[in-house]
Amino acid sequence: MKMLEQFCSAAPAEHGDSKHQQPIMYIVPEELKNMDYNPNEGYEPVAVRLGGPKIYRRRAIQDKESLLKMEGYKWSCVRQLISRHKSLLEPARTLVLLDGCLTSMKRLMPRIRASYSQPAIQENKVAEMMLLDGSFILHRLLKYARLAKKEEAGGSSDQFDKEDDEDWTQVYGRCFVWQFVTRDLLLLENQIPFFVVRELFQQLGNGDEPEELLVTGSLRLFRSLRPQMLHRSPIACDDVHHLLHLFYLSIGLSPSDRRKHSSRRGRRSDELLSEFPQWIPCAKELEEAGVRFRKRKDATSFMDVRFARGVLEIPQLELNDSSESLFRNLIAFEQTYPDTPRDVSTYAVFMDCLITSAEDMRILDLHGVLVSHLNSRRVAWRFFSDVVGQVHWSADNYLLGLMDAVNRYRSLRRHKWRAALVRNYFSNPWVTMSVLAALLLLAFSVVQTFFAVYAYFKPPK
């Protein structure tokens, strides 16, 4: 430990133009922590703490025993990364390699300081902390990048499972710790700058490994948390601020989808903005008004909702125990980072409008739009209501044109009459058969009456 402190204090700092750098690390706004919700439950780590409050020190941190155990595991990650480096063919270079990593962290200190939105950053031991936290993340990303490569080649993941068994033994001795670690890596206040991870990759990589492995490993690591299996264009490391931002980029609307939503607003854009807010009614009311629901397939984002000819197509969304924390932190990211399209916030408010009761939840579940793995149906239908809280949404959002189209469609009476006809007389096969039989009997009666009247006025000669 003393050796590390000596390395940190002796390393030169980087004198770049960092004072004009825009912060990329923010804290959760207090207004998002609503009164009926534990303000720290969705934003505090339970397995591993990274950067965040350790940088700000805005309050005393009493880490749980589980968090302290993970601190020891971070040193194991440093050792494993150093042991895989090709320079260890010369054992004497181990300390040189460690010294190089610490020196690079110290050199990045002005940039690291400028990355945080709070000015009261404590620089003491920050370089060492960045080395440990960055090595922990890098170790996870490289492990999942190898797994993704094996899966792409059709190989087995047995070796990967064996490595995780060893990790469990080192940390807790229980097998569910890593699902909490994955969840913690996507907390807004639990991030470190991605350029720190990239710098350590350059220092500890083998030279022949492309930097894109970091993105590949991230997407594979967070695959179980993604709302649906998506296929997106590659994400450049230069565009990533931190892991939560990378995840946000992976689930966002593609440029082509965004253009389609913008084109739907057309000339009515200014008129709609002047009339806004005009959110849509709940699923039950829409169904009664003749709007049909359908699961949208082949979408590039779970937020890419479409409406055409009375059919509201919504990509399937799966809710699990990590979903609430994930949505809360994605929304908090949108609310804090400047010039970020608030698409997740808009989508969450849109779904909150659709789901106001268990019956609304049943309708969406019936059509495969929403799949809940939560404890109860009540928890599921209140999910978005709890998540949106005091969210500040933009009136000029990507669903503006769609909601206008839905509201105009439901305002036409003929759609309500047709929906009522289908609901009352064609809701099940027996009712349909009864209606058809009645219509057939009516037709026979009309024909019989016609011939009787015809025969009366024009009897056969």
PDB file of C-alpha atoms in Angstrom, residues 61-233:
ATOM      1  CA  ILE A  61     -20.148   6.269   3.725  1.00  0.00           C
ATOM      2  CA  GLN A  62     -20.669   3.258   5.936  1.00  0.00           C
ATOM      3  CA  ASP A  63     -20.049   0.414   3.540  1.00  0.00           C
ATOM      4  CA  LYS A  64     -21.777  -2.871   4.104  1.00  0.00           C
ATOM      5  CA  GLU A  65     -19.679  -5.957   4.727  1.00  0.00           C
ATOM      6  CA  SER A  66     -20.514  -7.174   1.221  1.00  0.00           C
ATOM      7  CA  LEU A  67     -19.069  -3.985  -0.304  1.00  0.00           C
ATOM      8  CA  LEU A  68     -15.909  -4.269   1.767  1.00  0.00           C
ATOM      9  CA  LYS A  69     -15.395  -7.865   0.634  1.00  0.00           C
ATOM     10  CA  MET A  70     -15.525  -6.755  -2.983  1.00  0.00           C
ATOM     11  CA  GLU A  71     -12.764  -4.200  -2.300  1.00  0.00           C
ATOM     12  CA  GLY A  72     -10.401  -7.086  -1.618  1.00  0.00           C
ATOM     13  CA  TYR A  73     -11.469  -8.796  -4.830  1.00  0.00           C
ATOM     14  CA  LYS A  74     -10.466  -5.695  -6.818  1.00  0.00           C
ATOM     15  CA  TRP A  75      -6.837  -6.375  -5.903  1.00  0.00           C
ATOM     16  CA  SER A  76      -7.274  -9.874  -7.282  1.00  0.00           C
ATOM     17  CA  CYS A  77      -8.432  -8.328 -10.573  1.00  0.00           C
ATOM     18  CA  VAL A  78      -5.273  -6.205 -10.720  1.00  0.00           C
ATOM     19  CA  ARG A  79      -3.111  -9.286 -10.152  1.00  0.00           C
ATOM     20  CA  GLN A  80      -4.967 -11.304 -12.800  1.00  0.00           C
ATOM     21  CA  LEU A  81      -4.679  -8.537 -15.387  1.00  0.00           C
ATOM     22  CA  ILE A  82      -0.967  -8.146 -14.718  1.00  0.00           C
ATOM     23  CA  SER A  83      -0.420 -11.923 -14.822  1.00  0.00           C
ATOM     24  CA  ARG A  84      -1.946 -12.161 -18.325  1.00  0.00           C
ATOM     25  CA  HIS A  85       0.286  -9.416 -19.694  1.00  0.00           C
ATOM     26  CA  LYS A  86       2.924 -10.553 -22.141  1.00  0.00           C
ATOM     27  CA  SER A  87       5.622  -8.544 -20.357  1.00  0.00           C
ATOM     28  CA  LEU A  88       5.538 -11.069 -17.517  1.00  0.00           C
ATOM     29  CA  LEU A  89       7.791 -13.226 -19.597  1.00  0.00           C
ATOM     30  CA  GLU A  90      10.217 -10.976 -17.746  1.00  0.00           C
ATOM     31  CA  PRO A  91       9.152 -11.247 -14.051  1.00  0.00           C
ATOM     32  CA  ALA A  92      11.152  -8.172 -13.071  1.00  0.00           C
ATOM     33  CA  ARG A  93       8.812  -6.019 -15.145  1.00  0.00           C
ATOM     34  CA  THR A  94       5.815  -6.633 -12.864  1.00  0.00           C
ATOM     35  CA  LEU A  95       6.488  -3.589 -10.684  1.00  0.00           C
ATOM     36  CA  VAL A  96       7.317  -1.543 -13.762  1.00  0.00           C
ATOM     37  CA  LEU A  97       3.936  -2.414 -15.239  1.00  0.00           C
ATOM     38  CA  LEU A  98       2.110  -1.527 -12.013  1.00  0.00           C
ATOM     39  CA  ASP A  99       4.063   1.706 -11.783  1.00  0.00           C
ATOM     40  CA  GLY A 100       3.064   2.542 -15.358  1.00  0.00           C
ATOM     41  CA  CYS A 101      -0.627   2.049 -14.562  1.00  0.00           C
ATOM     42  CA  LEU A 102      -0.480   4.280 -11.493  1.00  0.00           C
ATOM     43  CA  THR A 103       1.488   6.911 -13.380  1.00  0.00           C
ATOM     44  CA  SER A 104      -1.113   6.995 -16.139  1.00  0.00           C
ATOM     45  CA  MET A 105      -3.909   7.397 -13.554  1.00  0.00           C
ATOM     46  CA  LYS A 106      -2.062  10.311 -11.930  1.00  0.00           C
ATOM     47  CA  ARG A 107      -1.503  11.880 -15.339  1.00  0.00           C
ATOM     48  CA  LEU A 108      -5.242  11.702 -16.012  1.00  0.00           C
ATOM     49  CA  MET A 109      -6.190  13.387 -12.717  1.00  0.00           C
ATOM     50  CA  PRO A 110      -7.076  16.822 -14.195  1.00  0.00           C
ATOM     51  CA  ARG A 111      -9.331  15.120 -16.737  1.00  0.00           C
ATOM     52  CA  ILE A 112     -10.840  12.876 -14.055  1.00  0.00           C
ATOM     53  CA  ARG A 113     -11.492  15.896 -11.833  1.00  0.00           C
ATOM     54  CA  ALA A 114     -13.186  17.750 -14.687  1.00  0.00           C
ATOM     55  CA  SER A 115     -15.399  14.738 -15.416  1.00  0.00           C
ATOM     56  CA  TYR A 116     -17.322  15.064 -12.156  1.00  0.00           C
ATOM     57  CA  SER A 117     -20.104  17.611 -11.728  1.00  0.00           C
ATOM     58  CA  GLN A 118     -19.258  18.262  -8.064  1.00  0.00           C
ATOM     59  CA  PRO A 119     -16.184  20.447  -7.453  1.00  0.00           C
ATOM     60  CA  ALA A 120     -15.387  18.980  -4.018  1.00  0.00           C
ATOM     61  CA  ILE A 121     -13.452  16.036  -5.409  1.00  0.00           C
ATOM     62  CA  GLN A 122     -10.860  14.566  -3.065  1.00  0.00           C
ATOM     63  CA  GLU A 123      -7.707  13.731  -4.968  1.00  0.00           C
ATOM     64  CA  ASN A 124      -6.041  11.840  -2.141  1.00  0.00           C
ATOM     65  CA  LYS A 125      -5.718   8.208  -3.206  1.00  0.00           C
ATOM     66  CA  VAL A 126      -8.006   8.827  -6.212  1.00  0.00           C
ATOM     67  CA  ALA A 127      -5.364   7.479  -8.609  1.00  0.00           C
ATOM     68  CA  GLU A 128      -5.153   4.252  -6.619  1.00  0.00           C
ATOM     69  CA  MET A 129      -8.949   4.046  -6.476  1.00  0.00           C
ATOM     70  CA  MET A 130      -9.218   4.538 -10.251  1.00  0.00           C
ATOM     71  CA  LEU A 131      -6.670   1.772 -10.772  1.00  0.00           C
ATOM     72  CA  LEU A 132      -8.637  -0.641  -8.581  1.00  0.00           C
ATOM     73  CA  ASP A 133     -12.100   0.256  -9.873  1.00  0.00           C
ATOM     74  CA  GLY A 134     -10.934   0.421 -13.474  1.00  0.00           C
ATOM     75  CA  SER A 135      -9.183  -2.945 -13.185  1.00  0.00           C
ATOM     76  CA  PHE A 136     -12.314  -4.485 -11.704  1.00  0.00           C
ATOM     77  CA  ILE A 137     -14.409  -3.268 -14.656  1.00  0.00           C
ATOM     78  CA  LEU A 138     -11.760  -4.188 -17.218  1.00  0.00           C
ATOM     79  CA  HIS A 139     -11.493  -7.702 -15.790  1.00  0.00           C
ATOM     80  CA  ARG A 140     -15.273  -8.193 -16.108  1.00  0.00           C
ATOM     81  CA  LEU A 141     -15.438  -6.785 -19.638  1.00  0.00           C
ATOM     82  CA  LEU A 142     -12.572  -8.919 -20.946  1.00  0.00           C
ATOM     83  CA  LYS A 143     -14.081 -12.028 -19.369  1.00  0.00           C
ATOM     84  CA  TYR A 144     -17.428 -11.427 -21.094  1.00  0.00           C
ATOM     85  CA  ALA A 145     -15.733 -10.496 -24.341  1.00  0.00           C
ATOM     86  CA  ARG A 146     -14.103 -13.940 -24.328  1.00  0.00           C
ATOM     87  CA  LEU A 147     -17.497 -15.499 -23.613  1.00  0.00           C
ATOM     88  CA  ALA A 148     -19.084 -13.609 -26.522  1.00  0.00           C
ATOM     89  CA  LYS A 149     -16.302 -14.802 -28.819  1.00  0.00           C
ATOM     90  CA  LYS A 150     -16.817 -18.434 -27.731  1.00  0.00           C
ATOM     91  CA  GLU A 151     -20.566 -18.188 -28.238  1.00  0.00           C
ATOM     92  CA  GLU A 152     -20.100 -16.667 -31.671  1.00  0.00           C
ATOM     93  CA  ALA A 153     -17.845 -19.581 -32.596  1.00  0.00           C
ATOM     94  CA  GLY A 154     -20.377 -22.064 -31.211  1.00  0.00           C
ATOM     95  CA  GLY A 155     -18.139 -23.117 -28.341  1.00  0.00           C
ATOM     96  CA  SER A 156     -18.985 -24.141 -24.773  1.00  0.00           C
ATOM     97  CA  SER A 157     -19.077 -21.801 -21.783  1.00  0.00           C
ATOM     98  CA  ASP A 158     -17.917 -24.474 -19.300  1.00  0.00           C
ATOM     99  CA  GLN A 159     -14.539 -22.813 -18.826  1.00  0.00           C
ATOM    100  CA  PHE A 160     -16.266 -19.486 -18.225  1.00  0.00           C
ATOM    101  CA  ASP A 161     -18.471 -21.079 -15.564  1.00  0.00           C
ATOM    102  CA  LYS A 162     -15.369 -22.544 -13.903  1.00  0.00           C
ATOM    103  CA  GLU A 163     -13.760 -19.080 -13.786  1.00  0.00           C
ATOM    104  CA  ASP A 164     -16.880 -17.646 -12.180  1.00  0.00           C
ATOM    105  CA  ASP A 165     -16.844 -20.453  -9.600  1.00  0.00           C
ATOM    106  CA  GLU A 166     -13.349 -19.320  -8.617  1.00  0.00           C
ATOM    107  CA  ASP A 167     -14.526 -15.708  -8.410  1.00  0.00           C
ATOM    108  CA  TRP A 168     -17.449 -16.665  -6.167  1.00  0.00           C
ATOM    109  CA  THR A 169     -15.065 -18.425  -3.811  1.00  0.00           C
ATOM    110  CA  GLN A 170     -12.819 -15.356  -3.647  1.00  0.00           C
ATOM    111  CA  VAL A 171     -15.665 -12.948  -2.939  1.00  0.00           C
ATOM    112  CA  TYR A 172     -18.617 -14.444  -1.093  1.00  0.00           C
ATOM    113  CA  GLY A 173     -18.795 -18.137  -1.606  1.00  0.00           C
ATOM    114  CA  ARG A 174     -22.320 -17.717  -2.996  1.00  0.00           C
ATOM    115  CA  CYS A 175     -23.397 -17.972  -6.584  1.00  0.00           C
ATOM    116  CA  PHE A 176     -25.779 -15.023  -6.953  1.00  0.00           C
ATOM    117  CA  VAL A 177     -23.346 -12.208  -6.204  1.00  0.00           C
ATOM    118  CA  TRP A 178     -22.584 -11.402  -9.842  1.00  0.00           C
ATOM    119  CA  GLN A 179     -26.148 -10.545 -10.767  1.00  0.00           C
ATOM    120  CA  PHE A 180     -25.980  -7.838  -8.091  1.00  0.00           C
ATOM    121  CA  VAL A 181     -22.589  -6.726  -9.394  1.00  0.00           C
ATOM    122  CA  THR A 182     -24.023  -6.366 -12.898  1.00  0.00           C
ATOM    123  CA  ARG A 183     -26.900  -4.326 -11.502  1.00  0.00           C
ATOM    124  CA  ASP A 184     -24.481  -2.094  -9.552  1.00  0.00           C
ATOM    125  CA  LEU A 185     -22.417  -1.379 -12.668  1.00  0.00           C
ATOM    126  CA  LEU A 186     -25.425   0.481 -14.132  1.00  0.00           C
ATOM    127  CA  LEU A 187     -26.060   2.899 -11.250  1.00  0.00           C
ATOM    128  CA  LEU A 188     -25.639   6.575 -12.115  1.00  0.00           C
ATOM    129  CA  GLU A 189     -23.705   7.371  -8.942  1.00  0.00           C
ATOM    130  CA  ASN A 190     -21.556   4.248  -9.257  1.00  0.00           C
ATOM    131  CA  GLN A 191     -19.624   5.111 -12.413  1.00  0.00           C
ATOM    132  CA  ILE A 192     -16.055   5.941 -13.346  1.00  0.00           C
ATOM    133  CA  PRO A 193     -15.007   7.590 -16.628  1.00  0.00           C
ATOM    134  CA  PHE A 194     -14.731   5.100 -19.468  1.00  0.00           C
ATOM    135  CA  PHE A 195     -11.440   6.657 -20.570  1.00  0.00           C
ATOM    136  CA  VAL A 196      -9.938   5.257 -17.337  1.00  0.00           C
ATOM    137  CA  VAL A 197     -10.886   1.723 -18.398  1.00  0.00           C
ATOM    138  CA  ARG A 198      -9.539   2.387 -21.901  1.00  0.00           C
ATOM    139  CA  GLU A 199      -6.241   3.645 -20.492  1.00  0.00           C
ATOM    140  CA  LEU A 200      -5.841   0.538 -18.341  1.00  0.00           C
ATOM    141  CA  PHE A 201      -6.683  -1.598 -21.361  1.00  0.00           C
ATOM    142  CA  GLN A 202      -3.834   0.077 -23.234  1.00  0.00           C
ATOM    143  CA  GLN A 203      -1.477  -0.490 -20.300  1.00  0.00           C
ATOM    144  CA  LEU A 204      -2.516  -4.054 -19.457  1.00  0.00           C
ATOM    145  CA  GLY A 205      -3.619  -5.341 -22.846  1.00  0.00           C
ATOM    146  CA  ASN A 206      -1.514  -7.576 -25.018  1.00  0.00           C
ATOM    147  CA  GLY A 207      -1.269  -5.137 -27.885  1.00  0.00           C
ATOM    148  CA  ASP A 208      -2.947  -7.414 -30.424  1.00  0.00           C
ATOM    149  CA  GLU A 209      -6.412  -7.035 -28.845  1.00  0.00           C
ATOM    150  CA  PRO A 210      -8.717  -4.419 -30.422  1.00  0.00           C
ATOM    151  CA  GLU A 211     -10.292  -1.825 -28.151  1.00  0.00           C
ATOM    152  CA  GLU A 212     -13.732  -2.853 -29.441  1.00  0.00           C
ATOM    153  CA  LEU A 213     -13.478  -5.804 -27.024  1.00  0.00           C
ATOM    154  CA  LEU A 214     -14.546  -3.392 -24.276  1.00  0.00           C
ATOM    155  CA  VAL A 215     -17.853  -2.658 -26.015  1.00  0.00           C
ATOM    156  CA  THR A 216     -18.354  -6.323 -26.940  1.00  0.00           C
ATOM    157  CA  GLY A 217     -17.762  -7.401 -23.355  1.00  0.00           C
ATOM    158  CA  SER A 218     -20.089  -4.703 -22.015  1.00  0.00           C
ATOM    159  CA  LEU A 219     -22.981  -5.663 -24.280  1.00  0.00           C
ATOM    160  CA  ARG A 220     -22.548  -9.343 -23.404  1.00  0.00           C
ATOM    161  CA  LEU A 221     -22.276  -8.563 -19.690  1.00  0.00           C
ATOM    162  CA  PHE A 222     -25.509  -6.548 -19.685  1.00  0.00           C
ATOM    163  CA  ARG A 223     -27.407  -8.796 -22.077  1.00  0.00           C
ATOM    164  CA  SER A 224     -29.590 -10.242 -19.326  1.00  0.00           C
ATOM    165  CA  LEU A 225     -30.647  -6.732 -18.268  1.00  0.00           C
ATOM    166  CA  ARG A 226     -31.521  -5.454 -21.700  1.00  0.00           C
ATOM    167  CA  PRO A 227     -35.306  -5.130 -22.091  1.00  0.00           C
ATOM    168  CA  GLN A 228     -35.197  -7.219 -25.265  1.00  0.00           C
ATOM    169  CA  MET A 229     -32.680  -8.836 -27.600  1.00  0.00           C
ATOM    170  CA  LEU A 230     -31.653  -6.059 -29.943  1.00  0.00           C
ATOM    171  CA  HIS A 231     -29.443  -5.758 -32.979  1.00  0.00           C
ATOM    172  CA  ARG A 232     -27.721  -2.404 -33.203  1.00  0.00           C
ATOM    173  CA  SER A 233     -24.870  -0.816 -35.113  1.00  0.00           C
TER     174      SER A 233
END
